[in-house]
Amino acid sequence: MMTNADNPSLQLATFGNGCFWCTEAIFQRLAGVQQVMSGYSGGDVDNPTYKQVCTGTTGHAEVIQIQFDPSVISFEELLEVFWKTHDPTTLNRQGADVGTQYRSVIFYHSESQKQQAEHFKQKLDEAGVFSAPIVTEISEFTKFYAAEADHHNYFNEHGNQGYCQAVIRPKVEKFTEVFRDKLKQD
């Protein structure tokens, strides 16, 4: 689990919005994001494995935990990326990935994060941005379990694999077009 002991000005955000390989690749590219860790949250089994979580029986969602500098990127800006890079209207599903482990969820770390997430969700629903109501769960953060090492930095290390080419690369390319002004500068 990430901590902010070395730099207390950094904050944490924990999002589940489908496959963590996809979401990790997107959030890693944002200016102000210091670290993104793939893992599991929201379940009732201690130290779950990927294989266990994939069964959909542990209660966990595939999530990313983001360590970010709020003086560079705000939690609200992270929420904007969250809402625009997945379908928050499908219950327990993102594309071909089906099951509670792929649910749309925000695990808030503070009352402020909870209020911002709820407000943003309400505004999107009221504006009719999506063709169906948003089903994103907004729950208090309790525990985060890091995924096994071979799931970390997945797209950057395995970008030529079929799944990465067919699913992740198009999402990353669309994201970089939409959020060009929020990307890290090389």
PDB file of C-alpha atoms in Angstrom:
ATOM      1  CA  MET A   1       0.000   0.000   0.000  1.00  0.00           C
ATOM      2  CA  MET A   2       1.171   3.494  -0.756  1.00  0.00           C
ATOM      3  CA  THR A   3       1.679   5.943   2.060  1.00  0.00           C
ATOM      4  CA  ASN A   4       2.485   9.607   2.127  1.00  0.00           C
ATOM      5  CA  ALA A   5       5.050   9.367   4.926  1.00  0.00           C
ATOM      6  CA  ASP A   6       7.855  10.693   2.694  1.00  0.00           C
ATOM      7  CA  ASN A   7       5.771  13.580   1.367  1.00  0.00           C
ATOM      8  CA  PRO A   8       2.697  14.459   3.437  1.00  0.00           C
ATOM      9  CA  SER A   9       1.539  16.974   0.805  1.00  0.00           C
ATOM     10  CA  LEU A  10       0.618  14.074  -1.500  1.00  0.00           C
ATOM     11  CA  GLN A  11      -2.861  12.542  -1.394  1.00  0.00           C
ATOM     12  CA  LEU A  12      -4.391   9.192  -2.342  1.00  0.00           C
ATOM     13  CA  ALA A  13      -7.308   8.365  -4.614  1.00  0.00           C
ATOM     14  CA  THR A  14      -8.644   4.851  -5.208  1.00  0.00           C
ATOM     15  CA  PHE A  15     -10.757   4.123  -8.294  1.00  0.00           C
ATOM     16  CA  GLY A  16     -12.237   1.001  -9.834  1.00  0.00           C
ATOM     17  CA  ASN A  17     -13.260   1.528 -13.420  1.00  0.00           C
ATOM     18  CA  GLY A  18     -12.754  -1.777 -15.155  1.00  0.00           C
ATOM     19  CA  CYS A  19      -9.535  -3.595 -15.904  1.00  0.00           C
ATOM     20  CA  PHE A  20      -6.701  -2.139 -13.855  1.00  0.00           C
ATOM     21  CA  TRP A  21      -4.253  -2.606 -16.722  1.00  0.00           C
ATOM     22  CA  CYS A  22      -6.264  -0.041 -18.715  1.00  0.00           C
ATOM     23  CA  THR A  23      -6.847   2.437 -15.927  1.00  0.00           C
ATOM     24  CA  GLU A  24      -3.263   2.315 -14.688  1.00  0.00           C
ATOM     25  CA  ALA A  25      -2.007   3.194 -18.190  1.00  0.00           C
ATOM     26  CA  ILE A  26      -4.262   6.243 -18.318  1.00  0.00           C
ATOM     27  CA  PHE A  27      -3.639   7.737 -14.876  1.00  0.00           C
ATOM     28  CA  GLN A  28       0.142   7.205 -15.092  1.00  0.00           C
ATOM     29  CA  ARG A  29       0.247   9.817 -17.850  1.00  0.00           C
ATOM     30  CA  LEU A  30      -1.292  12.670 -15.853  1.00  0.00           C
ATOM     31  CA  ALA A  31       0.861  15.526 -14.615  1.00  0.00           C
ATOM     32  CA  GLY A  32       0.810  15.590 -10.814  1.00  0.00           C
ATOM     33  CA  VAL A  33       0.337  11.835 -10.490  1.00  0.00           C
ATOM     34  CA  GLN A  34       3.365  10.500  -8.656  1.00  0.00           C
ATOM     35  CA  GLN A  35       2.512   6.797  -8.608  1.00  0.00           C
ATOM     36  CA  VAL A  36      -0.242   4.427  -9.713  1.00  0.00           C
ATOM     37  CA  MET A  37      -0.549   0.976  -8.158  1.00  0.00           C
ATOM     38  CA  SER A  38      -2.870  -1.758  -9.428  1.00  0.00           C
ATOM     39  CA  GLY A  39      -4.633  -3.777  -6.770  1.00  0.00           C
ATOM     40  CA  TYR A  40      -7.828  -4.824  -5.067  1.00  0.00           C
ATOM     41  CA  SER A  41     -10.202  -3.081  -2.689  1.00  0.00           C
ATOM     42  CA  GLY A  42     -13.714  -3.400  -1.323  1.00  0.00           C
ATOM     43  CA  GLY A  43     -13.768  -7.104  -0.549  1.00  0.00           C
ATOM     44  CA  ASP A  44     -13.851  -9.349   2.473  1.00  0.00           C
ATOM     45  CA  VAL A  45     -10.858 -11.640   1.853  1.00  0.00           C
ATOM     46  CA  ASP A  46      -7.451 -10.650   3.200  1.00  0.00           C
ATOM     47  CA  ASN A  47      -4.572 -10.572   0.704  1.00  0.00           C
ATOM     48  CA  PRO A  48      -6.548 -11.813  -2.300  1.00  0.00           C
ATOM     49  CA  THR A  49      -4.799 -13.045  -5.419  1.00  0.00           C
ATOM     50  CA  TYR A  50      -5.655 -12.054  -8.963  1.00  0.00           C
ATOM     51  CA  LYS A  51      -6.996 -15.552  -9.552  1.00  0.00           C
ATOM     52  CA  GLN A  52      -9.309 -15.259  -6.532  1.00  0.00           C
ATOM     53  CA  VAL A  53     -10.545 -11.778  -7.457  1.00  0.00           C
ATOM     54  CA  CYS A  54     -11.261 -12.925 -11.036  1.00  0.00           C
ATOM     55  CA  THR A  55     -13.796 -15.433  -9.687  1.00  0.00           C
ATOM     56  CA  GLY A  56     -15.937 -12.533  -8.479  1.00  0.00           C
ATOM     57  CA  THR A  57     -16.426 -14.213  -5.104  1.00  0.00           C
ATOM     58  CA  THR A  58     -14.107 -12.128  -2.889  1.00  0.00           C
ATOM     59  CA  GLY A  59     -16.092  -8.885  -3.134  1.00  0.00           C
ATOM     60  CA  HIS A  60     -13.051  -6.970  -4.345  1.00  0.00           C
ATOM     61  CA  ALA A  61     -12.913  -4.661  -7.328  1.00  0.00           C
ATOM     62  CA  GLU A  62      -9.866  -4.315  -9.529  1.00  0.00           C
ATOM     63  CA  VAL A  63      -8.700  -0.819  -8.602  1.00  0.00           C
ATOM     64  CA  ILE A  64      -5.867   1.587  -8.971  1.00  0.00           C
ATOM     65  CA  GLN A  65      -4.509   3.562  -6.075  1.00  0.00           C
ATOM     66  CA  ILE A  66      -3.173   6.924  -7.171  1.00  0.00           C
ATOM     67  CA  GLN A  67      -0.683   9.023  -5.247  1.00  0.00           C
ATOM     68  CA  PHE A  68      -1.023  12.600  -6.483  1.00  0.00           C
ATOM     69  CA  ASP A  69       0.111  16.131  -5.797  1.00  0.00           C
ATOM     70  CA  PRO A  70      -3.025  18.276  -5.311  1.00  0.00           C
ATOM     71  CA  SER A  71      -1.036  21.439  -6.072  1.00  0.00           C
ATOM     72  CA  VAL A  72      -0.632  20.099  -9.646  1.00  0.00           C
ATOM     73  CA  ILE A  73      -3.811  18.054 -10.193  1.00  0.00           C
ATOM     74  CA  SER A  74      -6.901  18.190  -8.025  1.00  0.00           C
ATOM     75  CA  PHE A  75      -9.093  15.317  -6.910  1.00  0.00           C
ATOM     76  CA  GLU A  76     -11.874  16.846  -9.002  1.00  0.00           C
ATOM     77  CA  GLU A  77      -9.639  16.692 -12.088  1.00  0.00           C
ATOM     78  CA  LEU A  78      -8.933  13.024 -11.325  1.00  0.00           C
ATOM     79  CA  LEU A  79     -12.694  12.486 -11.080  1.00  0.00           C
ATOM     80  CA  GLU A  80     -13.132  14.093 -14.496  1.00  0.00           C
ATOM     81  CA  VAL A  81     -10.671  11.602 -15.996  1.00  0.00           C
ATOM     82  CA  PHE A  82     -12.369   8.758 -14.082  1.00  0.00           C
ATOM     83  CA  TRP A  83     -15.842   9.618 -15.434  1.00  0.00           C
ATOM     84  CA  LYS A  84     -14.669  10.180 -19.034  1.00  0.00           C
ATOM     85  CA  THR A  85     -12.537   7.046 -19.413  1.00  0.00           C
ATOM     86  CA  HIS A  86     -15.067   4.318 -18.658  1.00  0.00           C
ATOM     87  CA  ASP A  87     -18.805   3.635 -18.809  1.00  0.00           C
ATOM     88  CA  PRO A  88     -20.200   4.370 -15.324  1.00  0.00           C
ATOM     89  CA  THR A  89     -23.692   3.261 -16.363  1.00  0.00           C
ATOM     90  CA  THR A  90     -23.047  -0.470 -16.692  1.00  0.00           C
ATOM     91  CA  LEU A  91     -23.386  -2.486 -13.509  1.00  0.00           C
ATOM     92  CA  ASN A  92     -20.459  -4.837 -12.895  1.00  0.00           C
ATOM     93  CA  ARG A  93     -19.187  -4.572 -16.455  1.00  0.00           C
ATOM     94  CA  GLN A  94     -16.690  -2.698 -18.612  1.00  0.00           C
ATOM     95  CA  GLY A  95     -16.692  -3.826 -22.220  1.00  0.00           C
ATOM     96  CA  ALA A  96     -16.087  -7.569 -22.383  1.00  0.00           C
ATOM     97  CA  ASP A  97     -15.021  -7.684 -18.712  1.00  0.00           C
ATOM     98  CA  VAL A  98     -18.009  -8.837 -16.627  1.00  0.00           C
ATOM     99  CA  GLY A  99     -18.311  -9.339 -12.871  1.00  0.00           C
ATOM    100  CA  THR A 100     -18.375  -7.395  -9.623  1.00  0.00           C
ATOM    101  CA  GLN A 101     -14.579  -7.146  -9.792  1.00  0.00           C
ATOM    102  CA  TYR A 102     -15.018  -4.758 -12.755  1.00  0.00           C
ATOM    103  CA  ARG A 103     -17.584  -2.491 -11.089  1.00  0.00           C
ATOM    104  CA  SER A 104     -17.398   1.271 -11.286  1.00  0.00           C
ATOM    105  CA  VAL A 105     -16.410   2.474  -7.808  1.00  0.00           C
ATOM    106  CA  ILE A 106     -14.777   5.371  -6.023  1.00  0.00           C
ATOM    107  CA  PHE A 107     -13.264   4.504  -2.636  1.00  0.00           C
ATOM    108  CA  TYR A 108     -13.002   7.869  -0.908  1.00  0.00           C
ATOM    109  CA  HIS A 109     -10.216   8.665   1.575  1.00  0.00           C
ATOM    110  CA  SER A 110     -11.840  11.707   3.197  1.00  0.00           C
ATOM    111  CA  GLU A 111     -15.178  13.405   3.664  1.00  0.00           C
ATOM    112  CA  SER A 112     -14.090  15.976   1.074  1.00  0.00           C
ATOM    113  CA  GLN A 113     -13.452  13.259  -1.538  1.00  0.00           C
ATOM    114  CA  LYS A 114     -16.846  11.710  -0.750  1.00  0.00           C
ATOM    115  CA  GLN A 115     -18.651  15.032  -1.198  1.00  0.00           C
ATOM    116  CA  GLN A 116     -16.806  15.836  -4.428  1.00  0.00           C
ATOM    117  CA  ALA A 117     -17.534  12.388  -5.898  1.00  0.00           C
ATOM    118  CA  GLU A 118     -21.223  12.518  -4.955  1.00  0.00           C
ATOM    119  CA  HIS A 119     -21.592  16.076  -6.273  1.00  0.00           C
ATOM    120  CA  PHE A 120     -19.858  15.258  -9.576  1.00  0.00           C
ATOM    121  CA  LYS A 121     -22.004  12.132 -10.029  1.00  0.00           C
ATOM    122  CA  GLN A 122     -25.194  14.096  -9.326  1.00  0.00           C
ATOM    123  CA  LYS A 123     -24.237  16.862 -11.788  1.00  0.00           C
ATOM    124  CA  LEU A 124     -23.537  14.320 -14.543  1.00  0.00           C
ATOM    125  CA  ASP A 125     -26.841  12.531 -13.944  1.00  0.00           C
ATOM    126  CA  GLU A 126     -28.834  15.790 -13.826  1.00  0.00           C
ATOM    127  CA  ALA A 127     -27.209  16.980 -17.048  1.00  0.00           C
ATOM    128  CA  GLY A 128     -28.004  13.703 -18.808  1.00  0.00           C
ATOM    129  CA  VAL A 129     -24.407  13.292 -19.909  1.00  0.00           C
ATOM    130  CA  PHE A 130     -24.861   9.524 -20.170  1.00  0.00           C
ATOM    131  CA  SER A 131     -27.792   7.751 -21.822  1.00  0.00           C
ATOM    132  CA  ALA A 132     -28.499   5.788 -18.635  1.00  0.00           C
ATOM    133  CA  PRO A 133     -28.195   6.548 -14.911  1.00  0.00           C
ATOM    134  CA  ILE A 134     -24.736   6.324 -13.350  1.00  0.00           C
ATOM    135  CA  VAL A 135     -24.336   3.193 -11.193  1.00  0.00           C
ATOM    136  CA  THR A 136     -20.913   4.073  -9.785  1.00  0.00           C
ATOM    137  CA  GLU A 137     -20.570   3.011  -6.159  1.00  0.00           C
ATOM    138  CA  ILE A 138     -19.092   5.619  -3.802  1.00  0.00           C
ATOM    139  CA  SER A 139     -17.756   3.840  -0.717  1.00  0.00           C
ATOM    140  CA  GLU A 140     -15.420   4.578   2.150  1.00  0.00           C
ATOM    141  CA  PHE A 141     -11.895   3.304   1.604  1.00  0.00           C
ATOM    142  CA  THR A 142     -10.901   0.560   4.029  1.00  0.00           C
ATOM    143  CA  LYS A 143      -8.079  -1.588   2.654  1.00  0.00           C
ATOM    144  CA  PHE A 144      -5.979  -1.818  -0.464  1.00  0.00           C
ATOM    145  CA  TYR A 145      -4.078  -4.914  -1.513  1.00  0.00           C
ATOM    146  CA  ALA A 146      -1.430  -4.465  -4.192  1.00  0.00           C
ATOM    147  CA  ALA A 147      -1.785  -6.789  -7.159  1.00  0.00           C
ATOM    148  CA  GLU A 148       0.968  -9.240  -7.946  1.00  0.00           C
ATOM    149  CA  ALA A 149       4.101  -7.675  -9.465  1.00  0.00           C
ATOM    150  CA  ASP A 150       3.368  -8.893 -13.012  1.00  0.00           C
ATOM    151  CA  HIS A 151       0.244  -6.652 -13.077  1.00  0.00           C
ATOM    152  CA  HIS A 152       2.151  -3.445 -12.323  1.00  0.00           C
ATOM    153  CA  ASN A 153       3.031  -1.100 -15.173  1.00  0.00           C
ATOM    154  CA  TYR A 154       1.412  -3.677 -17.436  1.00  0.00           C
ATOM    155  CA  PHE A 155       0.732  -1.677 -20.592  1.00  0.00           C
ATOM    156  CA  ASN A 156       4.122   0.040 -20.534  1.00  0.00           C
ATOM    157  CA  GLU A 157       5.903  -3.307 -20.277  1.00  0.00           C
ATOM    158  CA  HIS A 158       3.631  -5.442 -22.481  1.00  0.00           C
ATOM    159  CA  GLY A 159       2.273  -2.919 -24.988  1.00  0.00           C
ATOM    160  CA  ASN A 160       2.780  -5.232 -27.954  1.00  0.00           C
ATOM    161  CA  GLN A 161       0.546  -8.001 -26.598  1.00  0.00           C
ATOM    162  CA  GLY A 162      -2.781  -8.530 -28.353  1.00  0.00           C
ATOM    163  CA  TYR A 163      -4.978  -7.303 -25.473  1.00  0.00           C
ATOM    164  CA  CYS A 164      -2.843  -4.208 -25.064  1.00  0.00           C
ATOM    165  CA  GLN A 165      -2.999  -3.440 -28.791  1.00  0.00           C
ATOM    166  CA  ALA A 166      -6.720  -4.137 -29.194  1.00  0.00           C
ATOM    167  CA  VAL A 167      -8.117  -2.740 -25.935  1.00  0.00           C
ATOM    168  CA  ILE A 168      -5.677  -0.581 -23.977  1.00  0.00           C
ATOM    169  CA  ARG A 169      -3.869   1.317 -26.761  1.00  0.00           C
ATOM    170  CA  PRO A 170      -7.089   2.780 -28.274  1.00  0.00           C
ATOM    171  CA  LYS A 171      -8.215   3.929 -24.796  1.00  0.00           C
ATOM    172  CA  VAL A 172      -4.852   5.551 -24.101  1.00  0.00           C
ATOM    173  CA  GLU A 173      -4.817   7.245 -27.516  1.00  0.00           C
ATOM    174  CA  LYS A 174      -8.336   8.643 -27.007  1.00  0.00           C
ATOM    175  CA  PHE A 175      -7.407   9.769 -23.495  1.00  0.00           C
ATOM    176  CA  THR A 176      -4.276  11.605 -24.695  1.00  0.00           C
ATOM    177  CA  GLU A 177      -6.332  13.491 -27.285  1.00  0.00           C
ATOM    178  CA  VAL A 178      -9.016  14.550 -24.803  1.00  0.00           C
ATOM    179  CA  PHE A 179      -6.680  15.364 -21.906  1.00  0.00           C
ATOM    180  CA  ARG A 180      -3.652  16.680 -23.806  1.00  0.00           C
ATOM    181  CA  ASP A 181      -3.385  19.711 -21.470  1.00  0.00           C
ATOM    182  CA  LYS A 182      -3.144  17.496 -18.369  1.00  0.00           C
ATOM    183  CA  LEU A 183      -0.390  15.138 -19.552  1.00  0.00           C
ATOM    184  CA  LYS A 184       3.092  14.831 -18.109  1.00  0.00           C
ATOM    185  CA  GLN A 185       5.702  16.621 -20.171  1.00  0.00           C
ATOM    186  CA  ASP A 186       8.640  14.432 -21.220  1.00  0.00           C
TER     187      ASP A 186
END
